[in-house]
PDB file of C-alpha atoms and ligand atoms in Angstrom:
ATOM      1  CA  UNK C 233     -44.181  28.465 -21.571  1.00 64.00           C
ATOM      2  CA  UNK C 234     -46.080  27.113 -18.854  1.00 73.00           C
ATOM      3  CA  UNK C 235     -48.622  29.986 -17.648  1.00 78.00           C
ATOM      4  CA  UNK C 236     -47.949  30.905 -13.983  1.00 85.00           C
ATOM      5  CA  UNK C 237     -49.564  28.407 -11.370  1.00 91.00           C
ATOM      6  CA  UNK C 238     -52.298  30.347  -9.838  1.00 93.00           C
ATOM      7  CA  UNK C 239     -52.671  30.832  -5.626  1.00 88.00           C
ATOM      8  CA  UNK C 240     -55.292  32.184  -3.733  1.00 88.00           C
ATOM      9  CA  UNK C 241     -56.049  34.614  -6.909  1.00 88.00           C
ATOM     10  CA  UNK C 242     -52.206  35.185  -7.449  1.00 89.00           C
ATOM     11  CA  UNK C 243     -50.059  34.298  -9.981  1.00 89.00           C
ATOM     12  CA  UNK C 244     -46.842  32.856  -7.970  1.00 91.00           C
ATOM     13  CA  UNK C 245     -43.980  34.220  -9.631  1.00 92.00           C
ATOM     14  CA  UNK C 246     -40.411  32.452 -10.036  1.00 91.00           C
ATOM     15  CA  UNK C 247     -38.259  34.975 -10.060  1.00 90.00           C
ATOM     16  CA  UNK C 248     -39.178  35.486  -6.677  1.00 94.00           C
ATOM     17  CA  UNK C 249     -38.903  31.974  -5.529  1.00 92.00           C
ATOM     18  CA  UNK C 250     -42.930  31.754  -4.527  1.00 96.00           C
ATOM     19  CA  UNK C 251     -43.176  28.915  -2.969  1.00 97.00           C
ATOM     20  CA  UNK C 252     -45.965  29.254  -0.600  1.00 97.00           C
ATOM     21  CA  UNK C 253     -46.775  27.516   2.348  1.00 98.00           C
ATOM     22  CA  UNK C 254     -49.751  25.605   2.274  1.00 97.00           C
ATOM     23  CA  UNK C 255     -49.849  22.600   5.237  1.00 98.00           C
ATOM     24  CA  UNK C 256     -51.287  24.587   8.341  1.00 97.00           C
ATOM     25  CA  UNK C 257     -49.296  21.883  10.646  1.00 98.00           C
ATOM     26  CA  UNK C 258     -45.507  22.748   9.049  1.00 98.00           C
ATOM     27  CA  UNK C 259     -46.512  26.532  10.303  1.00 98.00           C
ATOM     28  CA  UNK C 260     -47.667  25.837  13.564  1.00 98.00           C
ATOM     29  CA  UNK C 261     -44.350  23.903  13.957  1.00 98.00           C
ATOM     30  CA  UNK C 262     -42.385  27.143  12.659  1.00 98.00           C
ATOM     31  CA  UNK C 263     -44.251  28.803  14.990  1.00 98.00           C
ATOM     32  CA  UNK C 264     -44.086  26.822  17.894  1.00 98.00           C
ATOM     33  CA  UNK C 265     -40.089  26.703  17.538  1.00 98.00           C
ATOM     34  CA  UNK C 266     -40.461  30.248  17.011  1.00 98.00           C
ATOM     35  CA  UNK C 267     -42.080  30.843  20.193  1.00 98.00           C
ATOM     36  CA  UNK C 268     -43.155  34.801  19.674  1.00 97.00           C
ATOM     37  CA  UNK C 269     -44.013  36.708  22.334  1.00 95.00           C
ATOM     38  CA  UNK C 270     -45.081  40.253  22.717  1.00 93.00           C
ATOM     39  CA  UNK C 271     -42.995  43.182  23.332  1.00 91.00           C
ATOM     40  CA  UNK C 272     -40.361  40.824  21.316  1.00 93.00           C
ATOM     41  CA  UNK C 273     -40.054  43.009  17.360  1.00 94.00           C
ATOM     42  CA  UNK C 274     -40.540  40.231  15.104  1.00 96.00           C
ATOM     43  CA  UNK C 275     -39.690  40.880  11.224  1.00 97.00           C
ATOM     44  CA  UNK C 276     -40.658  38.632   8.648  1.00 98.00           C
ATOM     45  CA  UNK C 277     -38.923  38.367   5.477  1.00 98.00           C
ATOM     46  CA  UNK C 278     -41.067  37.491   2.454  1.00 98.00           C
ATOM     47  CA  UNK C 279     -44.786  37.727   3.793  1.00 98.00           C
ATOM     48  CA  UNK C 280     -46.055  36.479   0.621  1.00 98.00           C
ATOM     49  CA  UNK C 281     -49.486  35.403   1.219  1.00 98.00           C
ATOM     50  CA  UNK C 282     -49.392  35.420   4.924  1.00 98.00           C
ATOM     51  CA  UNK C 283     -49.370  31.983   6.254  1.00 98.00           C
ATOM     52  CA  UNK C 284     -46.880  32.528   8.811  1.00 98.00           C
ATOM     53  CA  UNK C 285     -47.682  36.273   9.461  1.00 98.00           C
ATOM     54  CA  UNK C 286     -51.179  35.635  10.213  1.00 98.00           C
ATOM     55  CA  UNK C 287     -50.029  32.908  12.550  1.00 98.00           C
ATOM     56  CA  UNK C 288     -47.230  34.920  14.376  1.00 98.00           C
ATOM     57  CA  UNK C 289     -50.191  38.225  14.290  1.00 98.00           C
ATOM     58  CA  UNK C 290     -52.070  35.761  16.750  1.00 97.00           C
ATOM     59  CA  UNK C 291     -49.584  35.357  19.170  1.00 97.00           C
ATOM     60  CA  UNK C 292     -47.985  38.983  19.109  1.00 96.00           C
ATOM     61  CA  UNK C 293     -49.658  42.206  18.780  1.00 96.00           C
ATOM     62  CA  UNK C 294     -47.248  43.938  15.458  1.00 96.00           C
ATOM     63  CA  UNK C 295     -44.705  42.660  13.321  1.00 95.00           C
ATOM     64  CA  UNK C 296     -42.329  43.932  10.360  1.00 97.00           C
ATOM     65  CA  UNK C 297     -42.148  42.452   7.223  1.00 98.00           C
ATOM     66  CA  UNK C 298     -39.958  43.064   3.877  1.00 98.00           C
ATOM     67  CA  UNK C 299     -42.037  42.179   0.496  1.00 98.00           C
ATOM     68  CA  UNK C 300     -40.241  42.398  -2.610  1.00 98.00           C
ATOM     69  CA  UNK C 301     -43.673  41.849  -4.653  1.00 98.00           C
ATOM     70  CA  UNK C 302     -45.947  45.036  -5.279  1.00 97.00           C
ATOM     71  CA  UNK C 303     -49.380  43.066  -5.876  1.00 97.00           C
ATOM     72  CA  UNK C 304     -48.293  40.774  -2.416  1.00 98.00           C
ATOM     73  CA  UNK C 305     -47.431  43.620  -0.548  1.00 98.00           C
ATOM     74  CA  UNK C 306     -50.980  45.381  -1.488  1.00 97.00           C
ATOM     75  CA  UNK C 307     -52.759  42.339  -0.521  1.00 97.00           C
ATOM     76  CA  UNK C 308     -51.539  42.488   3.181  1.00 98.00           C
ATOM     77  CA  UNK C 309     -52.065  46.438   3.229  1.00 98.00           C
ATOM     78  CA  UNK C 310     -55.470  45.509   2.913  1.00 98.00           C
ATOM     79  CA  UNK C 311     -55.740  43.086   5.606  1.00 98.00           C
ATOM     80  CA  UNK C 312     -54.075  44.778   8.343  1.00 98.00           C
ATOM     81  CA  UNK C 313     -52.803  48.345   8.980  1.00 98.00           C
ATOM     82  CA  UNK C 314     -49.799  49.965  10.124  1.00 97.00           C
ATOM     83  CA  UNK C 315     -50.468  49.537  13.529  1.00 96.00           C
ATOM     84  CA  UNK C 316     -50.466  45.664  13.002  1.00 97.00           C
ATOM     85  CA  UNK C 317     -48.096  44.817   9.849  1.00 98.00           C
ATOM     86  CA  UNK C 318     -45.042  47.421   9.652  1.00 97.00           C
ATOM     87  CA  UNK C 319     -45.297  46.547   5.896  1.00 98.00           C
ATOM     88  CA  UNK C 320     -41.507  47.365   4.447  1.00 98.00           C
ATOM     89  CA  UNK C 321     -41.939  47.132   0.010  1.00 98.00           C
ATOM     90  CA  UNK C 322     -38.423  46.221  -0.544  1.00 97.00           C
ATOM     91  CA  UNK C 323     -35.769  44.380  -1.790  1.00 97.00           C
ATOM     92  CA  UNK C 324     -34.792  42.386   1.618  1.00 97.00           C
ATOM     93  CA  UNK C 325     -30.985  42.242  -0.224  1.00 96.00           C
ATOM     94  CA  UNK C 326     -30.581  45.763   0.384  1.00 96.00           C
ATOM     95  CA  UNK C 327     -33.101  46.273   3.440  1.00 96.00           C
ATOM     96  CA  UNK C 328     -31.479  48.122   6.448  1.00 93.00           C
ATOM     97  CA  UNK C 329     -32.489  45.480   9.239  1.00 93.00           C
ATOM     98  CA  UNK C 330     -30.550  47.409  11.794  1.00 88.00           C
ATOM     99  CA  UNK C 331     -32.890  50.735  11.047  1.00 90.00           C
ATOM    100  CA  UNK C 332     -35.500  48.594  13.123  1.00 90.00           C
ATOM    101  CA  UNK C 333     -33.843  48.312  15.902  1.00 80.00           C
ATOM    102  CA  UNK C 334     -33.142  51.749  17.183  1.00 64.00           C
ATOM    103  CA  UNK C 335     -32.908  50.846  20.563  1.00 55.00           C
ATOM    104  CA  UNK C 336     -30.708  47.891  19.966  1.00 46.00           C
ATOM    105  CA  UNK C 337     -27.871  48.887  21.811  1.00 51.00           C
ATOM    106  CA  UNK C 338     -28.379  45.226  24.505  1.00 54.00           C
ATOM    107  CA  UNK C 339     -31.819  45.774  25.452  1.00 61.00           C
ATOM    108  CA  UNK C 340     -34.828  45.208  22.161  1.00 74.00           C
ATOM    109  CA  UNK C 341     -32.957  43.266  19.241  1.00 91.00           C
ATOM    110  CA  UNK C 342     -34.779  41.849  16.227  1.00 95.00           C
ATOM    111  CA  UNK C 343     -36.454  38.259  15.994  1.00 96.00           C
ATOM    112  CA  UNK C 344     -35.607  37.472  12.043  1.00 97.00           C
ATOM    113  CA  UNK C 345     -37.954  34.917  10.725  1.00 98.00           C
ATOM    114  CA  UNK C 346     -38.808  33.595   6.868  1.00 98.00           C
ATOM    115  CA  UNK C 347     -39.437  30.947   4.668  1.00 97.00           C
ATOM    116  CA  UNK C 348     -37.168  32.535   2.241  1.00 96.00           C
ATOM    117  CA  UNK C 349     -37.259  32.840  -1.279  1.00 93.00           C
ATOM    118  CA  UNK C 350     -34.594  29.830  -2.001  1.00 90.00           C
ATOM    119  CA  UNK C 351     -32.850  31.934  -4.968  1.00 88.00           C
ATOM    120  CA  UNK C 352     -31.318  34.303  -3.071  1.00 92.00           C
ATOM    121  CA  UNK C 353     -31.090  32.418   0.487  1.00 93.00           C
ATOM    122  CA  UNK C 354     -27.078  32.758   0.158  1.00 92.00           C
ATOM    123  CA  UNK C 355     -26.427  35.931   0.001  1.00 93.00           C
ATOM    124  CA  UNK C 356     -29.850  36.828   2.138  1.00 96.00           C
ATOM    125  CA  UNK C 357     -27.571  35.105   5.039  1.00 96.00           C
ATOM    126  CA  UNK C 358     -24.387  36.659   4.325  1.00 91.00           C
ATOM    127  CA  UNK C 359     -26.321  40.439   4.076  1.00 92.00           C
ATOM    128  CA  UNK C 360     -27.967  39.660   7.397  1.00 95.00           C
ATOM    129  CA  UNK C 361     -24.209  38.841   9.483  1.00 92.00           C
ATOM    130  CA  UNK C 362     -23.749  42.304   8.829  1.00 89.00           C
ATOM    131  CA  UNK C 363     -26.663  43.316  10.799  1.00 91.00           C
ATOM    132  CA  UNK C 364     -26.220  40.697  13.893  1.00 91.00           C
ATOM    133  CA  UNK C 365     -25.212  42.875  16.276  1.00 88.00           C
ATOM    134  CA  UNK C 366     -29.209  44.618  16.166  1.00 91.00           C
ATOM    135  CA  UNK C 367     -30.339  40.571  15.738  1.00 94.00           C
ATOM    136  CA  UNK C 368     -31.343  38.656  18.600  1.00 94.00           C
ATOM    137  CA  UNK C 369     -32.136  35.101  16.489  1.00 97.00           C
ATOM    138  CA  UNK C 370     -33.062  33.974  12.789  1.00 98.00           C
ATOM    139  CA  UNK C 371     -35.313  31.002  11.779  1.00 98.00           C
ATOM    140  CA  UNK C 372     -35.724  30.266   8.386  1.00 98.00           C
ATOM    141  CA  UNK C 373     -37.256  27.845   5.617  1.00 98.00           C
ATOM    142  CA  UNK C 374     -33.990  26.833   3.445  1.00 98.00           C
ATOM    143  CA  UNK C 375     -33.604  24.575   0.568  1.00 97.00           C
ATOM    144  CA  UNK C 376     -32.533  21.247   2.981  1.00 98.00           C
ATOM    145  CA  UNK C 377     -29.360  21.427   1.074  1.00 97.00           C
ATOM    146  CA  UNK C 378     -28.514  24.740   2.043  1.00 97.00           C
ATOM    147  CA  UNK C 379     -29.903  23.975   5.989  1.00 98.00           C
ATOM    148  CA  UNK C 380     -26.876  20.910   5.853  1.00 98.00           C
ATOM    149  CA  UNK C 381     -24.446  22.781   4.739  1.00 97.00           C
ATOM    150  CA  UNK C 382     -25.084  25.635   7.177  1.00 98.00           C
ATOM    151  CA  UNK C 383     -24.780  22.634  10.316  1.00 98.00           C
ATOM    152  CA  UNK C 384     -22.194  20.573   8.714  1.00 98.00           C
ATOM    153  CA  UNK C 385     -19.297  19.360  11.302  1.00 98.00           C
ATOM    154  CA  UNK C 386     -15.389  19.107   9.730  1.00 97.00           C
ATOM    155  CA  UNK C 387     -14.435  16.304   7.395  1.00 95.00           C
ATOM    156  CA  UNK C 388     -17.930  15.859   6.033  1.00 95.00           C
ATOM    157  CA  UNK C 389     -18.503  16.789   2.499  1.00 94.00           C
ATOM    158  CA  UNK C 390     -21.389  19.401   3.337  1.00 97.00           C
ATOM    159  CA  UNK C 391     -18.704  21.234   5.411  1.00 97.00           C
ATOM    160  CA  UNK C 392     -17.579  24.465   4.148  1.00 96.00           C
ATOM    161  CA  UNK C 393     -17.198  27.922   3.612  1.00 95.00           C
ATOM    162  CA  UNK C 394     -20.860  28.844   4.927  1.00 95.00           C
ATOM    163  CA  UNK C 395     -20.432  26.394   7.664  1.00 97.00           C
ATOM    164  CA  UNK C 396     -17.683  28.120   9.215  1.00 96.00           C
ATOM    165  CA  UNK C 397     -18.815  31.656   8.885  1.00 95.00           C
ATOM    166  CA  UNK C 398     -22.076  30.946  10.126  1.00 96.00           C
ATOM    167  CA  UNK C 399     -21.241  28.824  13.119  1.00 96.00           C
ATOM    168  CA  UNK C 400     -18.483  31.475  14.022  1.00 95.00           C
ATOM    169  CA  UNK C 401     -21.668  33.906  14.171  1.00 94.00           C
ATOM    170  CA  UNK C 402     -24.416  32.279  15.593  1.00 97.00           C
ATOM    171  CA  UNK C 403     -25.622  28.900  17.320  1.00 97.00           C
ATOM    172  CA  UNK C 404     -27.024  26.966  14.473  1.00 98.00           C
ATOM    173  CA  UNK C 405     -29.522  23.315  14.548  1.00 98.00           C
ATOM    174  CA  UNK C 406     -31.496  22.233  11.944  1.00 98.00           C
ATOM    175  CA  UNK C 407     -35.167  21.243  13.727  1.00 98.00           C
ATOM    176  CA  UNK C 408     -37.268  19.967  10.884  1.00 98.00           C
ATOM    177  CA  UNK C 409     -37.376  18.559   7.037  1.00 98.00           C
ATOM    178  CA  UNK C 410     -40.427  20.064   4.945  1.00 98.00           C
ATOM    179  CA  UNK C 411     -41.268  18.038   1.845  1.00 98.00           C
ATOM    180  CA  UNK C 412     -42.123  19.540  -1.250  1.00 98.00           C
ATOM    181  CA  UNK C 413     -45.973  18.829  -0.961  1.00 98.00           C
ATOM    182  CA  UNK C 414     -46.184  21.396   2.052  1.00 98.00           C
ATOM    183  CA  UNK C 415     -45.981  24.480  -1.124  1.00 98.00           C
ATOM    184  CA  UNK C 416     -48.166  25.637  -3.390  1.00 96.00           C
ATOM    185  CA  UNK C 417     -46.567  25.219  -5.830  1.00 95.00           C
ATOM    186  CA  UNK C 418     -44.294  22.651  -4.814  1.00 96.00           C
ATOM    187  CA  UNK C 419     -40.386  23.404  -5.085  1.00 96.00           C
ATOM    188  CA  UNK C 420     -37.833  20.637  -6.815  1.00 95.00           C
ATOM    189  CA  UNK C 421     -35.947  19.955  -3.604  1.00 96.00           C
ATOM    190  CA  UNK C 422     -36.688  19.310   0.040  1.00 98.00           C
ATOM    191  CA  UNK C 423     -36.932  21.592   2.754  1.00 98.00           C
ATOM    192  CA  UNK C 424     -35.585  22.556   6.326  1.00 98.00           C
ATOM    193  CA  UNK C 425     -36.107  24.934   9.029  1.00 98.00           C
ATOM    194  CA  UNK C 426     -32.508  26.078  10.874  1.00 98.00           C
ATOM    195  CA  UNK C 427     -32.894  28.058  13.786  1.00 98.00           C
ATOM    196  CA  UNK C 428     -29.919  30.473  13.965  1.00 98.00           C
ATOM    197  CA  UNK C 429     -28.701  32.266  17.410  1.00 97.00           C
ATOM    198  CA  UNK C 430     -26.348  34.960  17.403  1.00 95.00           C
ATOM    199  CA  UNK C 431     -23.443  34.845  19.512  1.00 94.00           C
ATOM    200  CA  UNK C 432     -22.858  38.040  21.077  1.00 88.00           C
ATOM    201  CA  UNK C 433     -19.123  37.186  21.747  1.00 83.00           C
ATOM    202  CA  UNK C 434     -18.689  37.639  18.779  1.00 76.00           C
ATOM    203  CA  UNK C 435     -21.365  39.887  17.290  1.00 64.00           C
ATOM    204  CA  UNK C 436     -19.123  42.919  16.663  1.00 64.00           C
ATOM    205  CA  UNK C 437     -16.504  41.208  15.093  1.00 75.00           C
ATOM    206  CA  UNK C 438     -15.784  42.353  11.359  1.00 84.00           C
ATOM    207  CA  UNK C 439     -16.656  38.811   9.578  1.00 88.00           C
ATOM    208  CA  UNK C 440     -14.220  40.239   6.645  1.00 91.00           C
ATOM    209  CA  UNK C 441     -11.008  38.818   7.296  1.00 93.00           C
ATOM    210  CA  UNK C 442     -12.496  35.203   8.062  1.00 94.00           C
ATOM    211  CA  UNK C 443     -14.067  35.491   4.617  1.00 93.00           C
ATOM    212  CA  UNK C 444     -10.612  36.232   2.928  1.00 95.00           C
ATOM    213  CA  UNK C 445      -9.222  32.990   4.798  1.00 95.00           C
ATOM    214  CA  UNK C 446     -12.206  31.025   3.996  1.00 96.00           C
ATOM    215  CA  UNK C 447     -11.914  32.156   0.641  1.00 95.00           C
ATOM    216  CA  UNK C 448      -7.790  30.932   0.109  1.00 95.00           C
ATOM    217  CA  UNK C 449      -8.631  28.073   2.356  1.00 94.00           C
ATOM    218  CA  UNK C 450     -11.505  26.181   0.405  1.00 95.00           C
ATOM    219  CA  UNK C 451     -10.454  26.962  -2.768  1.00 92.00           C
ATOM    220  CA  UNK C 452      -8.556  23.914  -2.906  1.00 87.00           C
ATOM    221  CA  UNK C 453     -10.620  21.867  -0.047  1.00 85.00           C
ATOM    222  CA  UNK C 454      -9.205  18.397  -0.075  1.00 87.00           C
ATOM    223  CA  UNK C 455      -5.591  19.497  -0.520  1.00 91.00           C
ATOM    224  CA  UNK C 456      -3.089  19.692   2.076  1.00 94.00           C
ATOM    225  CA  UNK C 457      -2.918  23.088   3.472  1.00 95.00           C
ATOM    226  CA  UNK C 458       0.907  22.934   2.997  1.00 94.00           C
ATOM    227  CA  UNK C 459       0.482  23.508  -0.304  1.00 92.00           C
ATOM    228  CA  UNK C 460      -2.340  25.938  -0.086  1.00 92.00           C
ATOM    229  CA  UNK C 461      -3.303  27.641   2.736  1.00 95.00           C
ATOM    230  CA  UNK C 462      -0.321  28.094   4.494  1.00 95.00           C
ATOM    231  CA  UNK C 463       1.963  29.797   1.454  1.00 95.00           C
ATOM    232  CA  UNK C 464      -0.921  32.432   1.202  1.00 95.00           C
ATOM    233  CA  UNK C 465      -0.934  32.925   5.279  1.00 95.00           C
ATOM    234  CA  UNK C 466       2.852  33.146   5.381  1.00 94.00           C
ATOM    235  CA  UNK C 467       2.188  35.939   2.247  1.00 94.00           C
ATOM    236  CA  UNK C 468       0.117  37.943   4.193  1.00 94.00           C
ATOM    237  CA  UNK C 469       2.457  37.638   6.963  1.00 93.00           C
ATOM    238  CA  UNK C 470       0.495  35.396   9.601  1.00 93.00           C
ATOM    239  CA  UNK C 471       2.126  33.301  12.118  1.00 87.00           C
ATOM    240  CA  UNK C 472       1.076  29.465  10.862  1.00 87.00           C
ATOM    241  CA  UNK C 473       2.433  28.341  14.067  1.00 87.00           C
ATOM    242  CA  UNK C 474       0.091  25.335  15.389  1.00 89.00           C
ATOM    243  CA  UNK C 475      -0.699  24.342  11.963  1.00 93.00           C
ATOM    244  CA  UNK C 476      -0.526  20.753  10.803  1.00 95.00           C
ATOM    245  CA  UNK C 477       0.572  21.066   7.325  1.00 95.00           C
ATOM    246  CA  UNK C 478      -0.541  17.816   6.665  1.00 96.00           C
ATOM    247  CA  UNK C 479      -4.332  19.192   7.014  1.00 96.00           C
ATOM    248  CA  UNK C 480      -6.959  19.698   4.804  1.00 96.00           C
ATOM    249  CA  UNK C 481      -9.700  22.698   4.928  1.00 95.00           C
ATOM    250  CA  UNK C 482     -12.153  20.516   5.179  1.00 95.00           C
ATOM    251  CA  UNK C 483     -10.719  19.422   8.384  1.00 96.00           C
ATOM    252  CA  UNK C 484     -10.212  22.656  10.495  1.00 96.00           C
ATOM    253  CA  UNK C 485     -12.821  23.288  12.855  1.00 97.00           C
ATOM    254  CA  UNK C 486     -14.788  27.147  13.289  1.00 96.00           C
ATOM    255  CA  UNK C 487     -12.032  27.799  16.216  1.00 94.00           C
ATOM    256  CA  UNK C 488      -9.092  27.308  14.250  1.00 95.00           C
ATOM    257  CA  UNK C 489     -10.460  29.393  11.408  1.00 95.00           C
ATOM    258  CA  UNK C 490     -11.595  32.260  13.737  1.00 93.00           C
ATOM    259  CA  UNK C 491      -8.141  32.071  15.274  1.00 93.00           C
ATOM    260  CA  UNK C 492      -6.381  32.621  11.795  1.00 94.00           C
ATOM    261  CA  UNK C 493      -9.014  35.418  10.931  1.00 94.00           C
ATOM    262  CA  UNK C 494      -8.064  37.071  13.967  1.00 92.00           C
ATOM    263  CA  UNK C 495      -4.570  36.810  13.066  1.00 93.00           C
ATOM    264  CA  UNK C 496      -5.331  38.013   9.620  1.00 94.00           C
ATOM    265  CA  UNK C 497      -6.661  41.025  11.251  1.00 93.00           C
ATOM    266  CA  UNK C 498      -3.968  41.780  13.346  1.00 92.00           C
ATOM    267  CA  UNK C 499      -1.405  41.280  10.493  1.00 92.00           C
ATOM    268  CA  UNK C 500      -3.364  43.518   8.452  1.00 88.00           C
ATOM    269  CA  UNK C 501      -3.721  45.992  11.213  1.00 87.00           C
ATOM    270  CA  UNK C 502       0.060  46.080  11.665  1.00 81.00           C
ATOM    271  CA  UNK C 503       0.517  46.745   8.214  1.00 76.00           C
ATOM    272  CA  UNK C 504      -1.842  50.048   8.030  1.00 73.00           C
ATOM    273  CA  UNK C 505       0.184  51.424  11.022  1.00 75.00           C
ATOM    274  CA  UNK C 506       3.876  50.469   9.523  1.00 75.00           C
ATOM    275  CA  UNK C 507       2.720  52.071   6.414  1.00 73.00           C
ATOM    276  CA  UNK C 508       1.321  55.531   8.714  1.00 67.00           C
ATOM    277  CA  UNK C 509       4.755  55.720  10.183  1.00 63.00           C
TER     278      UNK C 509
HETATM  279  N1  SAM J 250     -43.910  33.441   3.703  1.00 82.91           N
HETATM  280  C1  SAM J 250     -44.755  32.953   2.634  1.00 82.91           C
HETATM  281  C2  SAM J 250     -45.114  31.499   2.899  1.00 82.91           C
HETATM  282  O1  SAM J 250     -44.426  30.885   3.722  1.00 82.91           O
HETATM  283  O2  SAM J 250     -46.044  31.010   2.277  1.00 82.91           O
HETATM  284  C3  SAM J 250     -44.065  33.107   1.253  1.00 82.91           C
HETATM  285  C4  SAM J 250     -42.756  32.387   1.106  1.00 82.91           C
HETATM  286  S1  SAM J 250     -42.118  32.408  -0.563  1.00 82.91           S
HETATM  287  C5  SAM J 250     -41.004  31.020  -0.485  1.00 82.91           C
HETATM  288  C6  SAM J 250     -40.920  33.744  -0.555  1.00 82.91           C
HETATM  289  C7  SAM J 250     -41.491  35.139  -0.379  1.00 82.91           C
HETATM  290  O3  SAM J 250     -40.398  36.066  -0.394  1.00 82.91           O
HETATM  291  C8  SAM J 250     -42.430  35.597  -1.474  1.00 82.91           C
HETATM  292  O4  SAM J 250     -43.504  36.299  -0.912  1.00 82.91           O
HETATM  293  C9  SAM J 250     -41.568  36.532  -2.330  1.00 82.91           C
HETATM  294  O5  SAM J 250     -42.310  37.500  -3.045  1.00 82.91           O
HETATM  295  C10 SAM J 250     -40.677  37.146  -1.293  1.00 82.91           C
HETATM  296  N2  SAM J 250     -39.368  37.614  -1.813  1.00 82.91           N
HETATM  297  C11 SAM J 250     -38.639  37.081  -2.827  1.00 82.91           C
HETATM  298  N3  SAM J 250     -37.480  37.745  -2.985  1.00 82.91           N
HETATM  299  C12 SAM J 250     -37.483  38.724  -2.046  1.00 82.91           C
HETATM  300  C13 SAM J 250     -36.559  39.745  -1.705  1.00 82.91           C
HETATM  301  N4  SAM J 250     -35.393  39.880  -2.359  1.00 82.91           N
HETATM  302  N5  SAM J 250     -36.874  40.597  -0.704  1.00 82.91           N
HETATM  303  C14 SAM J 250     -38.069  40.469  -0.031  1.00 82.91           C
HETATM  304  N6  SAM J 250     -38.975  39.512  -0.308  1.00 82.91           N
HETATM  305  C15 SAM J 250     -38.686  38.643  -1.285  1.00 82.91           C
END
């Protein structure tokens, strides 16, 4: 086994997808599309050795960040105290995001931003749409894959499940491509920063029922719907009016999904009060 590339005096670890940052201009450009400004509560997920968190502590006066890595999250205990770094040792997975935001009832909502640890970037995403509604904006460092996926318009082949939830919850755009030779150590892949806005329309919507559809929808992507997604609708007793059976997943665009969540929901919502009666 190769032993563990060593940087700046730590030995980056791959379970934790270290991947650190090491050109200066790629984080003044995260930074700059960033645009921090005090009184705004920044939290950083996945500090690691502080190349963007010593950039964003120059433009605001405190910040929180989530470290999953004990020796890391010493490291930046010793450079700046509580007043500065809200240090948070945890598993970002399970962090409470909302906790942060006590008074995020319309008025002081969080500013997410990370180059994330790529292994977990999936389900990082899908754990934060639960706390939008105390979430102002996220912009992140994604595997480039994962960034075209998240953008991807109907009928092209990066256009899926995450696509559609996603762009039903916030205003997504890719900005910028990172090559590998920005890390130390380098990842496999290319890179991209996506800068994600919430939509408040829709912020306290329940994103559960658009995940069942998206879920019976994709599972066959390229088939007609007739024979796929419409048979499970018509079992869980949505109206497929509007329809064109003829249609493949791939091909629906976020409004007509959202529309059939929404009639998911109300389905489902008709059957828990039949069943009261
Ligand atoms: N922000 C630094 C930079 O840009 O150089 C480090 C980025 S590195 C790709 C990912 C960071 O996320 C590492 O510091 C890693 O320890 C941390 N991390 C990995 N998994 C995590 C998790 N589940 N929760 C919180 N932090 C995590």
């Amino acid at each position: 086994m190769q032993p563990a590339r060593r940087v700046a005096g730590h030995a980056a670890r791959k379970r934790f997808g270290q991947h650190f940052l090491a050109d200066r201009s790629v984080v003044a450009a995260i930074v700059a599309a960033v645009d921090p400004r005090p009184g705004q509560t920044l939290v950083e997920i996945g500090p690691g050795l502080a190349a963007l968190t010593g950039e964003l502590l120059e433009r605001v006066p405190d910040l929180h960040a989530v470290e999953i890595d004990r020796d890391l999250a010493a490291r930046l205990r010793r450079r700046w105290g509580p007043e500065r770094l809200a240090l948070h040792e945890a598993d970002a997975l399970r962090f409470d995001f909302g906790a942060l935001a006590p008074a995020a009832q319309g008025r002081h909502r969080l500013r997410v931003v990370g180059n994330l640890p790529y292994n977990v970037s999936s389900p990082l995403l899908v754990r934060l749409l639960a706390h939008r509604a105390s979430i102002d904006d996220q912009h992140f460092m994604l595997q480039k894959e994962v960034v075209d996926r998240i953008v991807a318009r109907p009928g092209s082949s990066d256009y899926g499940r995450l696509s559609v939830l996603l762009q039903a919850c916030y205003e997504v755009e890719s900005l910028f491509v990172v090559p590998p030779q920005a890390f130390d150590p380098p990842p496999r892949v290319d890179s991209a920063v996506v800068r994600m806005i919430v939509r408040r329309d829709l912020a306290d919507d329940n994103p559960e029922p658009l995940q069942r559809v998206l879920a019976a929808g994709f599972a066959q992507r390229r088939k007609m719907i007739r024979g796929t997604l419409l048979p499970w609708l018509a079992q869980q007793g949505v109206d497929c009016a509007g329809l064109d059976p003829e249609a493949r997943a791939e091909e629906l665009d976020v409004a007509t999904w959202l529309a059939l969540a929404r009639r998911l929901a109300q389905a489902d919502a008709g059957r828990v009060s039949a069943g009261a009666r």
